[in-house]
Coordinates of C-alpha atoms in Angstrom, one line a residue:
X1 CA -0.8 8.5 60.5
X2 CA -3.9 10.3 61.3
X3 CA -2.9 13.6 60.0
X4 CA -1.8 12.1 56.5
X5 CA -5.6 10.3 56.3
X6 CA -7.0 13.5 57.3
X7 CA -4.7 15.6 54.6
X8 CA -5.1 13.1 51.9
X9 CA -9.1 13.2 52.6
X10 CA -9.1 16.7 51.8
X11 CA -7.4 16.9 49.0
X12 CA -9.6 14.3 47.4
X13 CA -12.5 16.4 48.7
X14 CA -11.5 19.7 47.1
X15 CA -10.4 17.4 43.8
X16 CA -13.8 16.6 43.7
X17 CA -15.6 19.6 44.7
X18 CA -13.3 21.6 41.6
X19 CA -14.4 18.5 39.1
X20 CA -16.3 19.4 35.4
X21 CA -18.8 17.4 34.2
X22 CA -17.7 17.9 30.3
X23 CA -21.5 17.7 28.0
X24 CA -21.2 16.7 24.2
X25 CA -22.8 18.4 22.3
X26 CA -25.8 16.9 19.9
X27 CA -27.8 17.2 17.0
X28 CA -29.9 20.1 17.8
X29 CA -26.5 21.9 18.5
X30 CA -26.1 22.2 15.2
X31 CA -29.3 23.7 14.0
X32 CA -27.8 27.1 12.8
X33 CA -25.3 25.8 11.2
X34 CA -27.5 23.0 9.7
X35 CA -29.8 26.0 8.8
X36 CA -26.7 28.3 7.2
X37 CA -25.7 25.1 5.4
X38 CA -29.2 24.3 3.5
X39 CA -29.0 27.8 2.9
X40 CA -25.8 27.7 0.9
X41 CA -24.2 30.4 3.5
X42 CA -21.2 28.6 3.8
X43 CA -19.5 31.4 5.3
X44 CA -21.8 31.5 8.2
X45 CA -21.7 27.8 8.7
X46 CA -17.9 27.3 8.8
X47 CA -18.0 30.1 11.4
X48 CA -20.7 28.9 13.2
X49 CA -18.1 25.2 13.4
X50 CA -14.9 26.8 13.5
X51 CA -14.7 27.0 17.1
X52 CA -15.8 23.4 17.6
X53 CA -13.8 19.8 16.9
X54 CA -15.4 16.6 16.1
X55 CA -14.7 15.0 19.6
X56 CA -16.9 18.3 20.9
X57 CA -20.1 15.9 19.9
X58 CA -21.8 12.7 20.5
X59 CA -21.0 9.7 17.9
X60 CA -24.5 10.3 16.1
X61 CA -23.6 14.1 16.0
X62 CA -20.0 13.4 14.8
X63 CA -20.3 13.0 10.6
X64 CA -23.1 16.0 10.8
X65 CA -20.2 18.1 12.2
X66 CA -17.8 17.0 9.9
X67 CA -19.6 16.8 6.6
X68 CA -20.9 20.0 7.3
X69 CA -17.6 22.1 8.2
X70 CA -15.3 19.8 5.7
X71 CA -18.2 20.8 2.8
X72 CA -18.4 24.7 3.8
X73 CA -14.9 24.7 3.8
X74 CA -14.5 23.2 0.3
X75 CA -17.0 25.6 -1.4
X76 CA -15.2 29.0 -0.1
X77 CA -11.8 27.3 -1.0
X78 CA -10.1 26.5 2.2
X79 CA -8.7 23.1 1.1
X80 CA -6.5 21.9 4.0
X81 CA -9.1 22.5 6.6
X82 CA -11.5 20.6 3.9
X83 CA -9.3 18.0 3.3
X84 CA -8.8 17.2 7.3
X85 CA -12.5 17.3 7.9
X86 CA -13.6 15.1 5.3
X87 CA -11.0 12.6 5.7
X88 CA -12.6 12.5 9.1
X89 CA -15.9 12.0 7.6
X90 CA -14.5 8.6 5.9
X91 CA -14.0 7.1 9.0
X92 CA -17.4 8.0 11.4
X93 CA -19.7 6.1 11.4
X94 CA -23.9 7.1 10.4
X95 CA -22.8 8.3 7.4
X96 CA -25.4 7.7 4.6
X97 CA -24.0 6.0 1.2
X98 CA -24.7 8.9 -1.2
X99 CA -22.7 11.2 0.7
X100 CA -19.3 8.9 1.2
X101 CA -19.7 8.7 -2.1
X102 CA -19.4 12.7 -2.7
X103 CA -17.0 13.0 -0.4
X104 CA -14.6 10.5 -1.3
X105 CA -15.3 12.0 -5.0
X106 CA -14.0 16.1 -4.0
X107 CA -11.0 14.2 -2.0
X108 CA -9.8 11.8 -5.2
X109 CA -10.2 15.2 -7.5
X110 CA -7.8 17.0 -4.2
X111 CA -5.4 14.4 -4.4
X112 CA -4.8 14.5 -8.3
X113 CA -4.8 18.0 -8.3
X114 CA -2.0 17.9 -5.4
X115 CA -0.3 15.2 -8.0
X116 CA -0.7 16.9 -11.4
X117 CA 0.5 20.5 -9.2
X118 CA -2.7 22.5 -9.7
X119 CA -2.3 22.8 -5.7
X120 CA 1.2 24.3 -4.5
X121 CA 1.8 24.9 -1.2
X122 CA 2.2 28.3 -0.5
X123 CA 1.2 28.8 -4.2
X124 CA 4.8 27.9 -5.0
X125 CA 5.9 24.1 -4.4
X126 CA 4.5 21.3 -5.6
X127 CA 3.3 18.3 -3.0
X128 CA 2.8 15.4 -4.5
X129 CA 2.9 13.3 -1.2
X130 CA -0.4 15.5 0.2
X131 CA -2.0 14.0 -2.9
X132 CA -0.6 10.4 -1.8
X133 CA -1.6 10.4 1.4
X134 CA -4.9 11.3 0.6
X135 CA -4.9 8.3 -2.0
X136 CA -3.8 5.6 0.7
X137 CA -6.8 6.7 3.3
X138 CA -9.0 6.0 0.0
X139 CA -7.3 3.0 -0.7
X140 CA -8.6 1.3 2.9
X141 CA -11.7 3.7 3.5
X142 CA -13.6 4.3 0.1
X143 CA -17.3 2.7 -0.4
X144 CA -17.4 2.9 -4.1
X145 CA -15.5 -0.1 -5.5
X146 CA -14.0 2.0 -9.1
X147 CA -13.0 5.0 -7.1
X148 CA -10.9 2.7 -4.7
X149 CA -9.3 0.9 -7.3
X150 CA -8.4 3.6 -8.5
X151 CA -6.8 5.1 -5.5
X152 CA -5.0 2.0 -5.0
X153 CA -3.9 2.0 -8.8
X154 CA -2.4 5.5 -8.7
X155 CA -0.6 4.8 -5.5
X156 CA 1.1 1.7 -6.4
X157 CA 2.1 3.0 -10.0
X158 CA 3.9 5.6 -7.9
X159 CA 5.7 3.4 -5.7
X160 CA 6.9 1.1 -8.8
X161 CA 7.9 4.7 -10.9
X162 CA 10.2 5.1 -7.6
X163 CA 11.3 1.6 -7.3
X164 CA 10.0 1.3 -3.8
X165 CA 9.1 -2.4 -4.6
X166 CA 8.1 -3.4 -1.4
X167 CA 5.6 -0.7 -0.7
X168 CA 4.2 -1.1 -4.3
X169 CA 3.3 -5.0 -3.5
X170 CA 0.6 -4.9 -1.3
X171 CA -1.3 -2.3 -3.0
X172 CA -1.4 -4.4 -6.3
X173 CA -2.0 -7.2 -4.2
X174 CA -5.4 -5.9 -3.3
X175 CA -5.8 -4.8 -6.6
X176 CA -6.9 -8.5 -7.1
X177 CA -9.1 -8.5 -4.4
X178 CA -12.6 -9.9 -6.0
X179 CA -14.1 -6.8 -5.2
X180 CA -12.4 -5.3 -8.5
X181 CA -12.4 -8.0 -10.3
X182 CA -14.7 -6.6 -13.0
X183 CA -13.0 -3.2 -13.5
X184 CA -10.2 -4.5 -15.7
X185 CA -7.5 -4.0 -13.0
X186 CA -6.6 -8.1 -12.6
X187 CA -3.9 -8.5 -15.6
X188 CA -1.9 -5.1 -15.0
X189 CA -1.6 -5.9 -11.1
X190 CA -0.9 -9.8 -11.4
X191 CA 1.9 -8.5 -14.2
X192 CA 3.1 -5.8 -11.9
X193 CA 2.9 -7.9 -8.2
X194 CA 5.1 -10.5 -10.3
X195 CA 7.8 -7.6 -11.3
X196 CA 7.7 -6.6 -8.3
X197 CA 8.6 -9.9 -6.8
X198 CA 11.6 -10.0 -9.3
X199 CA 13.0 -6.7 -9.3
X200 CA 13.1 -6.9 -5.8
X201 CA 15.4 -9.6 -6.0
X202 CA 19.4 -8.3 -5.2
X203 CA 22.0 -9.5 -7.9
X204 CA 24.0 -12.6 -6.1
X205 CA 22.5 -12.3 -2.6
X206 CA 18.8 -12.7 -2.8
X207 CA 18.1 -16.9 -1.6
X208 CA 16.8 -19.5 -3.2
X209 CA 13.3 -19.0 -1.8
X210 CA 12.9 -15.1 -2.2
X211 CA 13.8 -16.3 -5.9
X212 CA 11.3 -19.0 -6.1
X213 CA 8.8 -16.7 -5.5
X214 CA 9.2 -14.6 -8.0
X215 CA 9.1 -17.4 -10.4
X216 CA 5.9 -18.8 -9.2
X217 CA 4.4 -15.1 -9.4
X218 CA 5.0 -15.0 -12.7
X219 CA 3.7 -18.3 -13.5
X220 CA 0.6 -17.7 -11.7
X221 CA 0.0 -14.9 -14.1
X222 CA 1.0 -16.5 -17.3
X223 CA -1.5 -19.7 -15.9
X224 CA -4.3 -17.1 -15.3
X225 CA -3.4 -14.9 -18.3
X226 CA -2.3 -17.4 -21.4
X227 CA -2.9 -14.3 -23.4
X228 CA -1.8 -11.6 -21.3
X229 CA -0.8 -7.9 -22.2
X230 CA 2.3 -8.7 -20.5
X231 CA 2.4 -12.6 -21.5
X232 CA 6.4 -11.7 -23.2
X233 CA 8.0 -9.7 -20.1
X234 CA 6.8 -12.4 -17.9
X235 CA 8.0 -15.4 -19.8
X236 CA 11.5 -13.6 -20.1
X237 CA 11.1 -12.9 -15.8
X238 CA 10.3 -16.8 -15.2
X239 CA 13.2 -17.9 -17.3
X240 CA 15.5 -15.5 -15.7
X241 CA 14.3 -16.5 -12.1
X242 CA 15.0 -20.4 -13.6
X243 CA 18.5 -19.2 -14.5
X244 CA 18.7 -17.1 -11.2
X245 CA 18.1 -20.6 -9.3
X246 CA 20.5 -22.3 -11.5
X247 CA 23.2 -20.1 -10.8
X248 CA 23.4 -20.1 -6.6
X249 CA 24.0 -23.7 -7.0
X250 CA 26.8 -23.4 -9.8
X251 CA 27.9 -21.0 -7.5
X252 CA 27.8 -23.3 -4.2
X253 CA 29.3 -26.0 -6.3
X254 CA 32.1 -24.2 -7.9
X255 CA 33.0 -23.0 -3.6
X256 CA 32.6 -26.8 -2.6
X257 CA 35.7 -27.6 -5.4
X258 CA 37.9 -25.4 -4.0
X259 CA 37.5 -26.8 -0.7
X260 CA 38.1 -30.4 -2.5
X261 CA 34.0 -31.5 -0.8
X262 CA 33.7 -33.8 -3.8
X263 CA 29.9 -34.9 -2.8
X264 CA 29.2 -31.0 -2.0
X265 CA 30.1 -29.8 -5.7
X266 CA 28.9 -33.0 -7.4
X267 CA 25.5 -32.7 -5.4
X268 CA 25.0 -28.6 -6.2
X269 CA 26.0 -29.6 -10.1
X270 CA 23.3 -31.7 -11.0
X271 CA 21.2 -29.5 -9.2
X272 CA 22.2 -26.5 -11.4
X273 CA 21.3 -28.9 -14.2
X274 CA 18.5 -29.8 -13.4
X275 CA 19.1 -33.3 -12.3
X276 CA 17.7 -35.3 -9.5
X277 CA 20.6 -35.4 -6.5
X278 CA 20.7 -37.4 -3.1
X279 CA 16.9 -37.7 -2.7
X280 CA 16.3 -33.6 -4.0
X281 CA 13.7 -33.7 -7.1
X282 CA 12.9 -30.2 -7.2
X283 CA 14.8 -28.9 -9.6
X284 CA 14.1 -31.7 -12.4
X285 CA 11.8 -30.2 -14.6
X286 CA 12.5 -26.7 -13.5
X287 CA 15.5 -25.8 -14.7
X288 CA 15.7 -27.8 -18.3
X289 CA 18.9 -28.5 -19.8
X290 CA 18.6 -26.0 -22.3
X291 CA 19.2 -23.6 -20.0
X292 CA 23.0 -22.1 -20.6
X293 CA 24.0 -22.3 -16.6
X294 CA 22.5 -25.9 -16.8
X295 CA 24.6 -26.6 -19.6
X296 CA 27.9 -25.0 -17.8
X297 CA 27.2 -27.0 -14.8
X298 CA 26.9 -30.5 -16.8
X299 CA 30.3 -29.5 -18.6
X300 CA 31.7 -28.8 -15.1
X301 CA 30.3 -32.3 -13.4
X302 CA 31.7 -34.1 -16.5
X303 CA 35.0 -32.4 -16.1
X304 CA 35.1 -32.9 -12.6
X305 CA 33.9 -36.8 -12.3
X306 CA 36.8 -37.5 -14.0

């Protein structure tokens, strides 16, 4: 027992004895590069940083290193290590307003270009999702309200060109955030949230609820917007989603015949009519009796009361 305290003594000793004290590095650090940089050298200043990482420096020192190398890096056209650098800038803190704003300008202008395939990787193959992924980080990050929008804008478009509905919601959801509200972005994502909502829908599987909120996105937007752009396509959503609704219980009631559950099918009829049934009210005044399922299932309740 005493040799093992004595061994494990020492080894703590000579763990000690061998430990680094590891020093950030500061402001005045980065004086000659500082100095480079004000001179326009941005050669000399990139070298001067290329040897040093943004966890090499105190928090206050952090977005000096970054904006610095991330800039430099962008004048002499060295994009990826520009791109990395200032999307590091967007999230330290001390940075002053006027310069998130530059920076989050150069990386929207990266990220179309990566889009639109004025960058190539390798000078050969287009990468759209570079130019994405630099969209999203703008999406949560960026300071000026028009420039996020738009990021948010361009990234949702693209998920609703690819049919990715469920990634394409939540970026037009905070297109209605307030914060946008007078940039002109409120109809198009209320209309495109609500298609969303519908198109996500699966042909005879999707429930009753994940139906029902379709239909009351789209009448939330044709209650906001009596006038919309999109007033027509949304009308013709909400009365499909009515119809939608209509037909699982026409469908439940036509299963409940062949199993001869006489209450079951007479119950799920007037409900696909739109009729009151044992206590349920919610589909009176939804589904009117114009509606040609409501008018097959009134056919079928006739026929099958007698």
């Amino acid at each position: 027992m005493k040799f093992s305290l004595i061994t494990l003594c020492l080894i703590a000793s000579l763990t000690s004895s061998c430990a680094t004290t590891y020093l950030q590095l500061n402001s005045a650090q980065l004086q000659p590069a500082t100095e480079a940089y004000a001179a326009q050298d941005y050669e000399l200043c990139r070298d001067l940083l290329s040897d040093l990482d943004t966890d090499d420096f105190i928090i206050g020192a952090k977005h000096e290193y970054a904006l610095m190398r991330g800039m430099s890096a962008h004048y002499i056209g060295h994009t990826v290590e520009s791109i990395n650098q200032l999307s590091d800038y967007l999230v330290l803190p001390g940075a002053a307003p006027a310069q998130m704003r530059v920076v989050e300008k150069i990386l929207l202008d990266y990220a179309n270009q990566y889009i639109d395939g004025e960058i190539k990787s390798f000078l050969i193959f287009r990468t759209p999702s570079n130019g994405y992924r630099i969209l999203e980080d703008l999406a949560i990050l960026a300071s000026d309200a028009e420039l996020q929008a738009h990021a948010i804008a361009r990234v949702a478009e693209d998920y609703f060109s690819n049919r990715r509905y469920e990634l394409a919601v939540p970026y037009y959801s905070m297109l209605l955030n307030p914060r946008f509200q007078a940039l002109g972005w409120e109809d198009r994502a209320s209309y495109r949230f609500a298609e969303c909502r519908y198109m996500m829908l699966i042909p005879e599987k999707s429930d009753e609820q994940s139906i029902l909120f379709a239909l009351k996105s789209a009448q939330s937007y044709l209650a906001v917007f009596p006038a919309g752009a999109n007033r027509v396509d949304m009308l013709a959503i909400a009365d499909d989603c009515v119809t939608k609704i209509a037909q699982l219980h026409l469908t439940i009631a036509e299963y409940y015949v062949t199993i001869d559950n006489q209450p079951g099918a007479e119950h799920h009829f007037k409900l696909a009519s739109g009729q009151e049934s044992q206590g349920d009210t919610s589909k009176a005044g939804l589904i009117p009796s114009s509606n040609p399922v409501a008018q097959i299932a009134m056919q079928h309740l006739t026929e099958y009361a007698e």
